[in-house]
């Protein structure tokens, strides 16, 4: 299976364009250890690496060299690590991408779509650690390489990375309980990914977007552009019936952006914390607008009610339809 670049190097905030080569005037025999690769982190938001001409001659296994050990929690094999990284093609010496100075990158260690070498480099390290990592092809993009970003089938990947934080992959919200908006009754059965029971009051729907916590989680706060993993139930105010629910399948990843979700989701879920349960009342202008969503029985004048559990900040889905 070809591993996805979206989960590693295709960062929403940084276009996938190869930058200039950063080779040095060192000897042409190349590097044999990570110690031969120099990192300049004098500018914390714009670090650089120097790879000797001839590239890094990597072994068959991922190699790591800790620059500064962290003092935070240890990253576990089932957790999500949030990192900043600078990535180079260790064979050609070309820079691939840097996320320093931008939003962190989520790396779920149990996700089979992640690069095995990167997972190995993060597992067991403490939050705050900075390290260099050399990943051979077999533990990177495999024999196919990734031509779209300039990685050949025999190319080594080199990272300089910092572990910013770590979080558990939760299955249910947890935190401080908050009362539902006046008039709305929301009941969510105990258990994982359960469909919410929403009682719609009599009368006209609100004209403006409502976003209110039912549970306030203690996790990371979302920002525009983040992708979140969520359980949700959607109810049509007019029909008072459920038109969609993640309980039919599994929690869904979607991006808090105009191309990833309807406007009411982006506005209503940005700034919320992981672990929260949020009720959204979305008027047509922030929902499916005048076109509606006929396949779901939604008219262009329908107001929608969603109950959303924010379970994690995750890598953006490769492609998706609006929620």
Tab-separated table of C-alpha atoms in Angstrom:
chain	number	residue	atom	x	y	z
A	1	UNK	CA	0.000	0.000	0.000
A	2	UNK	CA	1.396	3.391	-0.943
A	3	UNK	CA	1.509	5.624	2.099
A	4	UNK	CA	-0.168	8.998	1.745
A	5	UNK	CA	1.854	12.205	1.489
A	6	UNK	CA	-1.171	14.066	2.790
A	7	UNK	CA	-0.533	12.626	6.242
A	8	UNK	CA	3.071	13.719	6.298
A	9	UNK	CA	4.218	16.398	3.888
A	10	UNK	CA	1.050	17.826	2.317
A	11	UNK	CA	0.382	20.500	4.921
A	12	UNK	CA	-2.663	22.660	4.274
A	13	UNK	CA	-0.816	25.790	5.311
A	14	UNK	CA	2.254	24.976	3.203
A	15	UNK	CA	2.019	24.163	-0.535
A	16	UNK	CA	3.787	21.060	-1.763
A	17	UNK	CA	6.512	22.814	-3.705
A	18	UNK	CA	10.098	21.658	-3.517
A	19	UNK	CA	12.297	24.422	-2.215
A	20	UNK	CA	15.892	25.125	-3.182
A	21	UNK	CA	18.584	22.573	-2.513
A	22	UNK	CA	20.517	23.146	0.677
A	23	UNK	CA	23.682	21.200	0.013
A	24	UNK	CA	26.982	22.375	1.445
A	25	UNK	CA	30.559	22.461	0.234
A	26	UNK	CA	31.413	19.419	2.328
A	27	UNK	CA	33.251	16.424	0.951
A	28	UNK	CA	31.483	14.453	-1.765
A	29	UNK	CA	31.547	11.149	0.091
A	30	UNK	CA	28.304	12.010	1.871
A	31	UNK	CA	27.193	11.480	5.438
A	32	UNK	CA	27.329	8.156	7.233
A	33	UNK	CA	25.611	9.132	10.493
A	34	UNK	CA	23.094	11.697	11.678
A	35	UNK	CA	25.982	13.399	13.448
A	36	UNK	CA	27.248	14.484	10.023
A	37	UNK	CA	24.019	16.410	9.384
A	38	UNK	CA	24.010	19.861	10.934
A	39	UNK	CA	20.933	21.664	12.226
A	40	UNK	CA	20.848	25.431	12.637
A	41	UNK	CA	17.977	26.328	14.963
A	42	UNK	CA	19.098	29.873	15.772
A	43	UNK	CA	15.822	31.003	14.196
A	44	UNK	CA	13.273	28.813	16.034
A	45	UNK	CA	10.548	29.350	13.431
A	46	UNK	CA	12.879	28.771	10.473
A	47	UNK	CA	15.500	26.103	11.262
A	48	UNK	CA	17.714	24.711	8.517
A	49	UNK	CA	19.673	21.514	7.929
A	50	UNK	CA	22.902	21.010	6.054
A	51	UNK	CA	23.384	17.624	4.394
A	52	UNK	CA	26.865	16.906	2.964
A	53	UNK	CA	27.189	16.408	-0.776
A	54	UNK	CA	26.602	12.792	-1.611
A	55	UNK	CA	23.675	12.627	0.791
A	56	UNK	CA	23.117	10.423	3.804
A	57	UNK	CA	23.970	6.762	3.420
A	58	UNK	CA	21.244	5.363	5.644
A	59	UNK	CA	21.057	1.864	7.019
A	60	UNK	CA	18.110	-0.496	6.784
A	61	UNK	CA	16.461	0.806	9.965
A	62	UNK	CA	15.266	4.211	11.090
A	63	UNK	CA	17.956	6.042	13.067
A	64	UNK	CA	17.393	8.824	15.589
A	65	UNK	CA	19.638	11.262	17.410
A	66	UNK	CA	18.161	13.240	20.293
A	67	UNK	CA	19.386	16.835	20.303
A	68	UNK	CA	17.604	17.872	23.491
A	69	UNK	CA	15.509	15.492	25.602
A	70	UNK	CA	12.071	16.647	26.692
A	71	UNK	CA	10.668	16.604	30.200
A	72	UNK	CA	6.979	16.127	29.402
A	73	UNK	CA	4.801	13.021	29.123
A	74	UNK	CA	6.057	10.019	27.161
A	75	UNK	CA	4.464	9.499	23.736
A	76	UNK	CA	2.577	6.196	23.740
A	77	UNK	CA	1.904	3.894	20.801
A	78	UNK	CA	-1.856	4.584	20.857
A	79	UNK	CA	-1.605	8.358	21.232
A	80	UNK	CA	-1.524	11.333	18.879
A	81	UNK	CA	1.724	13.298	18.825
A	82	UNK	CA	1.645	16.948	17.779
A	83	UNK	CA	4.936	17.969	16.223
A	84	UNK	CA	6.821	20.603	14.261
A	85	UNK	CA	9.214	19.257	11.665
A	86	UNK	CA	11.669	20.137	8.948
A	87	UNK	CA	11.968	17.447	6.262
A	88	UNK	CA	14.683	16.941	3.668
A	89	UNK	CA	15.371	14.389	0.989
A	90	UNK	CA	18.475	12.944	2.590
A	91	UNK	CA	19.730	11.534	-0.698
A	92	UNK	CA	19.499	14.667	-2.847
A	93	UNK	CA	19.877	17.226	-0.054
A	94	UNK	CA	16.722	19.054	-1.108
A	95	UNK	CA	14.342	20.594	1.407
A	96	UNK	CA	10.827	19.151	1.251
A	97	UNK	CA	8.791	21.103	3.782
A	98	UNK	CA	8.918	22.854	7.141
A	99	UNK	CA	6.046	23.350	9.576
A	100	UNK	CA	7.999	25.402	12.110
A	101	UNK	CA	6.256	28.726	12.661
A	102	UNK	CA	2.935	27.211	11.582
A	103	UNK	CA	0.281	25.034	13.200
A	104	UNK	CA	1.534	21.747	14.646
A	105	UNK	CA	1.123	18.506	12.687
A	106	UNK	CA	-0.977	15.700	14.236
A	107	UNK	CA	0.558	12.224	13.937
A	108	UNK	CA	-1.647	9.395	15.253
A	109	UNK	CA	0.872	6.681	16.074
A	110	UNK	CA	-1.634	3.855	15.633
A	111	UNK	CA	-2.625	5.035	12.136
A	112	UNK	CA	-1.327	2.618	9.509
A	113	UNK	CA	-1.179	5.483	7.018
A	114	UNK	CA	1.700	7.162	8.861
A	115	UNK	CA	5.311	6.538	7.907
A	116	UNK	CA	6.572	3.626	10.041
A	117	UNK	CA	9.927	5.313	10.557
A	118	UNK	CA	8.332	8.484	11.866
A	119	UNK	CA	6.132	6.509	14.252
A	120	UNK	CA	9.201	4.646	15.512
A	121	UNK	CA	11.073	7.918	16.047
A	122	UNK	CA	8.254	9.418	18.130
A	123	UNK	CA	7.212	6.422	20.194
A	124	UNK	CA	8.666	6.462	23.703
A	125	UNK	CA	10.036	10.003	23.459
A	126	UNK	CA	9.013	12.752	25.893
A	127	UNK	CA	7.118	15.896	24.962
A	128	UNK	CA	9.604	18.716	24.392
A	129	UNK	CA	12.172	16.444	22.730
A	130	UNK	CA	13.999	17.684	19.642
A	131	UNK	CA	15.697	15.091	17.460
A	132	UNK	CA	17.090	14.225	14.065
A	133	UNK	CA	15.623	11.237	12.247
A	134	UNK	CA	16.825	9.289	9.200
A	135	UNK	CA	14.211	7.057	7.556
A	136	UNK	CA	15.205	4.497	4.899
A	137	UNK	CA	12.847	3.934	1.936
A	138	UNK	CA	11.336	0.752	3.361
A	139	UNK	CA	10.150	2.662	6.443
A	140	UNK	CA	9.228	5.776	4.487
A	141	UNK	CA	7.289	5.893	1.228
A	142	UNK	CA	8.360	2.403	0.205
A	143	UNK	CA	9.527	1.260	-3.219
A	144	UNK	CA	7.082	3.608	-4.975
A	145	UNK	CA	8.631	6.719	-3.460
A	146	UNK	CA	6.594	9.887	-3.864
A	147	UNK	CA	7.413	11.676	-7.094
A	148	UNK	CA	4.945	14.503	-6.420
A	149	UNK	CA	7.165	15.828	-3.646
A	150	UNK	CA	10.519	14.769	-5.057
A	151	UNK	CA	11.148	11.519	-3.175
A	152	UNK	CA	12.480	8.643	-5.267
A	153	UNK	CA	12.111	4.919	-4.523
A	154	UNK	CA	15.620	4.682	-3.041
A	155	UNK	CA	15.704	8.047	-1.273
A	156	UNK	CA	16.239	8.488	2.452
A	157	UNK	CA	14.130	10.981	4.414
A	158	UNK	CA	15.738	13.187	7.061
A	159	UNK	CA	13.759	15.065	9.702
A	160	UNK	CA	14.531	17.604	12.359
A	161	UNK	CA	11.512	17.617	14.651
A	162	UNK	CA	10.178	18.832	17.955
A	163	UNK	CA	7.408	17.109	19.922
A	164	UNK	CA	5.041	19.862	21.063
A	165	UNK	CA	2.386	17.841	22.883
A	166	UNK	CA	0.604	14.508	23.023
A	167	UNK	CA	-3.000	13.462	23.535
A	168	UNK	CA	-5.000	10.294	23.922
A	169	UNK	CA	-7.284	9.245	21.094
A	170	UNK	CA	-10.559	9.498	23.019
A	171	UNK	CA	-13.830	7.830	22.033
A	172	UNK	CA	-16.240	9.938	24.086
A	173	UNK	CA	-16.364	13.543	25.321
A	174	UNK	CA	-15.262	14.283	28.838
A	175	UNK	CA	-15.278	17.458	30.877
A	176	UNK	CA	-17.525	19.999	32.554
A	177	UNK	CA	-21.265	19.607	31.943
A	178	UNK	CA	-23.152	22.650	30.603
A	179	UNK	CA	-26.924	23.157	30.289
A	180	UNK	CA	-28.483	22.932	26.816
A	181	UNK	CA	-29.825	26.085	25.115
A	182	UNK	CA	-33.270	27.073	26.351
A	183	UNK	CA	-35.976	25.106	24.538
A	184	UNK	CA	-33.720	22.344	23.231
A	185	UNK	CA	-33.587	18.989	24.941
A	186	UNK	CA	-30.572	16.852	24.095
A	187	UNK	CA	-30.007	13.321	25.360
A	188	UNK	CA	-27.052	11.230	24.231
A	189	UNK	CA	-27.063	7.577	25.353
A	190	UNK	CA	-23.978	6.336	27.184
A	191	UNK	CA	-21.437	4.577	24.990
A	192	UNK	CA	-19.262	5.176	21.963
A	193	UNK	CA	-20.589	7.024	18.888
A	194	UNK	CA	-24.240	6.923	19.960
A	195	UNK	CA	-26.986	8.836	18.149
A	196	UNK	CA	-28.242	11.867	20.073
A	197	UNK	CA	-31.932	12.326	20.836
A	198	UNK	CA	-32.873	15.950	20.175
A	199	UNK	CA	-36.290	17.377	21.053
A	200	UNK	CA	-37.075	20.437	18.933
A	201	UNK	CA	-39.321	23.027	20.614
A	202	UNK	CA	-42.457	24.415	18.990
A	203	UNK	CA	-42.155	27.704	17.148
A	204	UNK	CA	-39.840	29.305	14.645
A	205	UNK	CA	-36.190	28.375	14.410
A	206	UNK	CA	-33.526	30.872	15.536
A	207	UNK	CA	-32.356	33.248	12.809
A	208	UNK	CA	-28.713	33.275	13.880
A	209	UNK	CA	-26.105	30.580	14.423
A	210	UNK	CA	-26.010	29.089	17.920
A	211	UNK	CA	-22.935	27.213	19.145
A	212	UNK	CA	-23.059	26.092	22.754
A	213	UNK	CA	-21.171	23.502	24.726
A	214	UNK	CA	-22.994	20.692	26.481
A	215	UNK	CA	-19.655	19.389	27.747
A	216	UNK	CA	-16.492	21.485	27.841
A	217	UNK	CA	-13.421	19.335	27.258
A	218	UNK	CA	-9.923	20.028	28.539
A	219	UNK	CA	-8.034	19.169	25.343
A	220	UNK	CA	-6.394	21.252	22.622
A	221	UNK	CA	-8.326	24.215	21.224
A	222	UNK	CA	-9.263	24.069	17.539
A	223	UNK	CA	-8.369	26.756	15.012
A	224	UNK	CA	-9.601	27.353	11.477
A	225	UNK	CA	-7.948	24.853	9.147
A	226	UNK	CA	-7.672	22.082	11.733
A	227	UNK	CA	-9.133	18.697	10.896
A	228	UNK	CA	-11.128	17.135	13.705
A	229	UNK	CA	-12.427	13.649	14.352
A	230	UNK	CA	-16.047	13.899	15.443
A	231	UNK	CA	-19.132	11.909	16.327
A	232	UNK	CA	-22.280	13.768	15.346
A	233	UNK	CA	-26.039	13.654	14.935
A	234	UNK	CA	-27.897	15.995	12.566
A	235	UNK	CA	-31.587	16.867	13.010
A	236	UNK	CA	-33.793	18.914	10.686
A	237	UNK	CA	-35.646	21.574	12.725
A	238	UNK	CA	-38.609	21.506	10.320
A	239	UNK	CA	-39.160	17.741	10.273
A	240	UNK	CA	-37.748	17.133	13.769
A	241	UNK	CA	-36.115	13.990	12.363
A	242	UNK	CA	-32.508	12.788	12.228
A	243	UNK	CA	-31.150	13.139	8.688
A	244	UNK	CA	-27.590	11.992	9.370
A	245	UNK	CA	-25.543	10.416	12.137
A	246	UNK	CA	-22.019	9.093	12.453
A	247	UNK	CA	-23.493	6.234	14.506
A	248	UNK	CA	-24.355	4.556	11.195
A	249	UNK	CA	-20.659	3.993	10.564
A	250	UNK	CA	-17.869	5.581	12.611
A	251	UNK	CA	-16.642	8.986	13.803
A	252	UNK	CA	-15.795	11.201	10.833
A	253	UNK	CA	-12.716	13.362	10.138
A	254	UNK	CA	-13.397	16.706	8.488
A	255	UNK	CA	-11.586	19.981	8.118
A	256	UNK	CA	-12.715	23.283	9.629
A	257	UNK	CA	-12.448	25.088	6.313
A	258	UNK	CA	-14.836	26.241	3.554
A	259	UNK	CA	-13.990	23.172	1.471
A	260	UNK	CA	-14.247	20.754	4.383
A	261	UNK	CA	-17.536	21.593	6.068
A	262	UNK	CA	-20.571	23.865	5.939
A	263	UNK	CA	-20.052	27.358	7.309
A	264	UNK	CA	-21.966	26.668	10.530
A	265	UNK	CA	-19.596	23.827	11.392
A	266	UNK	CA	-16.517	25.954	10.753
A	267	UNK	CA	-17.806	28.936	12.736
A	268	UNK	CA	-19.405	26.891	15.495
A	269	UNK	CA	-16.577	24.436	16.156
A	270	UNK	CA	-13.547	26.710	15.746
A	271	UNK	CA	-12.212	27.689	19.152
A	272	UNK	CA	-13.724	24.663	20.893
A	273	UNK	CA	-11.612	22.193	22.852
A	274	UNK	CA	-11.079	18.498	22.237
A	275	UNK	CA	-13.315	16.473	24.524
A	276	UNK	CA	-16.217	18.900	24.123
A	277	UNK	CA	-19.794	18.108	23.136
A	278	UNK	CA	-21.280	21.015	21.200
A	279	UNK	CA	-24.841	21.707	20.047
A	280	UNK	CA	-25.098	23.765	16.857
A	281	UNK	CA	-28.261	25.412	15.552
A	282	UNK	CA	-27.452	26.336	11.960
A	283	UNK	CA	-29.694	28.623	9.882
A	284	UNK	CA	-29.825	28.112	6.092
A	285	UNK	CA	-27.273	30.854	5.389
A	286	UNK	CA	-24.654	28.939	7.393
A	287	UNK	CA	-25.871	25.524	6.237
A	288	UNK	CA	-26.725	24.303	2.746
A	289	UNK	CA	-28.121	27.720	1.768
A	290	UNK	CA	-30.856	28.111	-0.853
A	291	UNK	CA	-29.905	24.913	-2.689
A	292	UNK	CA	-30.544	22.738	0.344
A	293	UNK	CA	-29.478	19.108	0.272
A	294	UNK	CA	-32.296	17.209	-1.487
A	295	UNK	CA	-30.657	13.805	-1.000
A	296	UNK	CA	-30.988	14.293	2.773
A	297	UNK	CA	-34.441	15.865	2.602
A	298	UNK	CA	-33.083	19.328	3.440
A	299	UNK	CA	-34.791	22.317	1.836
A	300	UNK	CA	-33.123	25.637	1.187
A	301	UNK	CA	-35.080	27.168	4.067
A	302	UNK	CA	-34.307	24.479	6.650
A	303	UNK	CA	-32.497	25.133	9.917
A	304	UNK	CA	-30.329	22.266	11.141
A	305	UNK	CA	-29.413	21.116	14.631
A	306	UNK	CA	-26.206	19.156	15.208
A	307	UNK	CA	-24.819	17.547	18.328
A	308	UNK	CA	-21.061	17.134	17.827
A	309	UNK	CA	-18.472	15.358	19.983
A	310	UNK	CA	-14.939	16.616	19.255
A	311	UNK	CA	-12.689	13.592	19.767
A	312	UNK	CA	-9.319	14.701	18.373
A	313	UNK	CA	-7.390	17.022	16.108
A	314	UNK	CA	-6.182	14.753	13.295
A	315	UNK	CA	-4.457	14.876	9.883
A	316	UNK	CA	-6.687	16.369	7.153
A	317	UNK	CA	-8.618	13.795	5.093
A	318	UNK	CA	-7.170	13.441	1.552
A	319	UNK	CA	-10.534	14.413	0.030
A	320	UNK	CA	-14.011	14.886	1.359
A	321	UNK	CA	-17.476	16.169	0.675
A	322	UNK	CA	-18.916	18.933	2.816
A	323	UNK	CA	-20.550	17.699	6.019
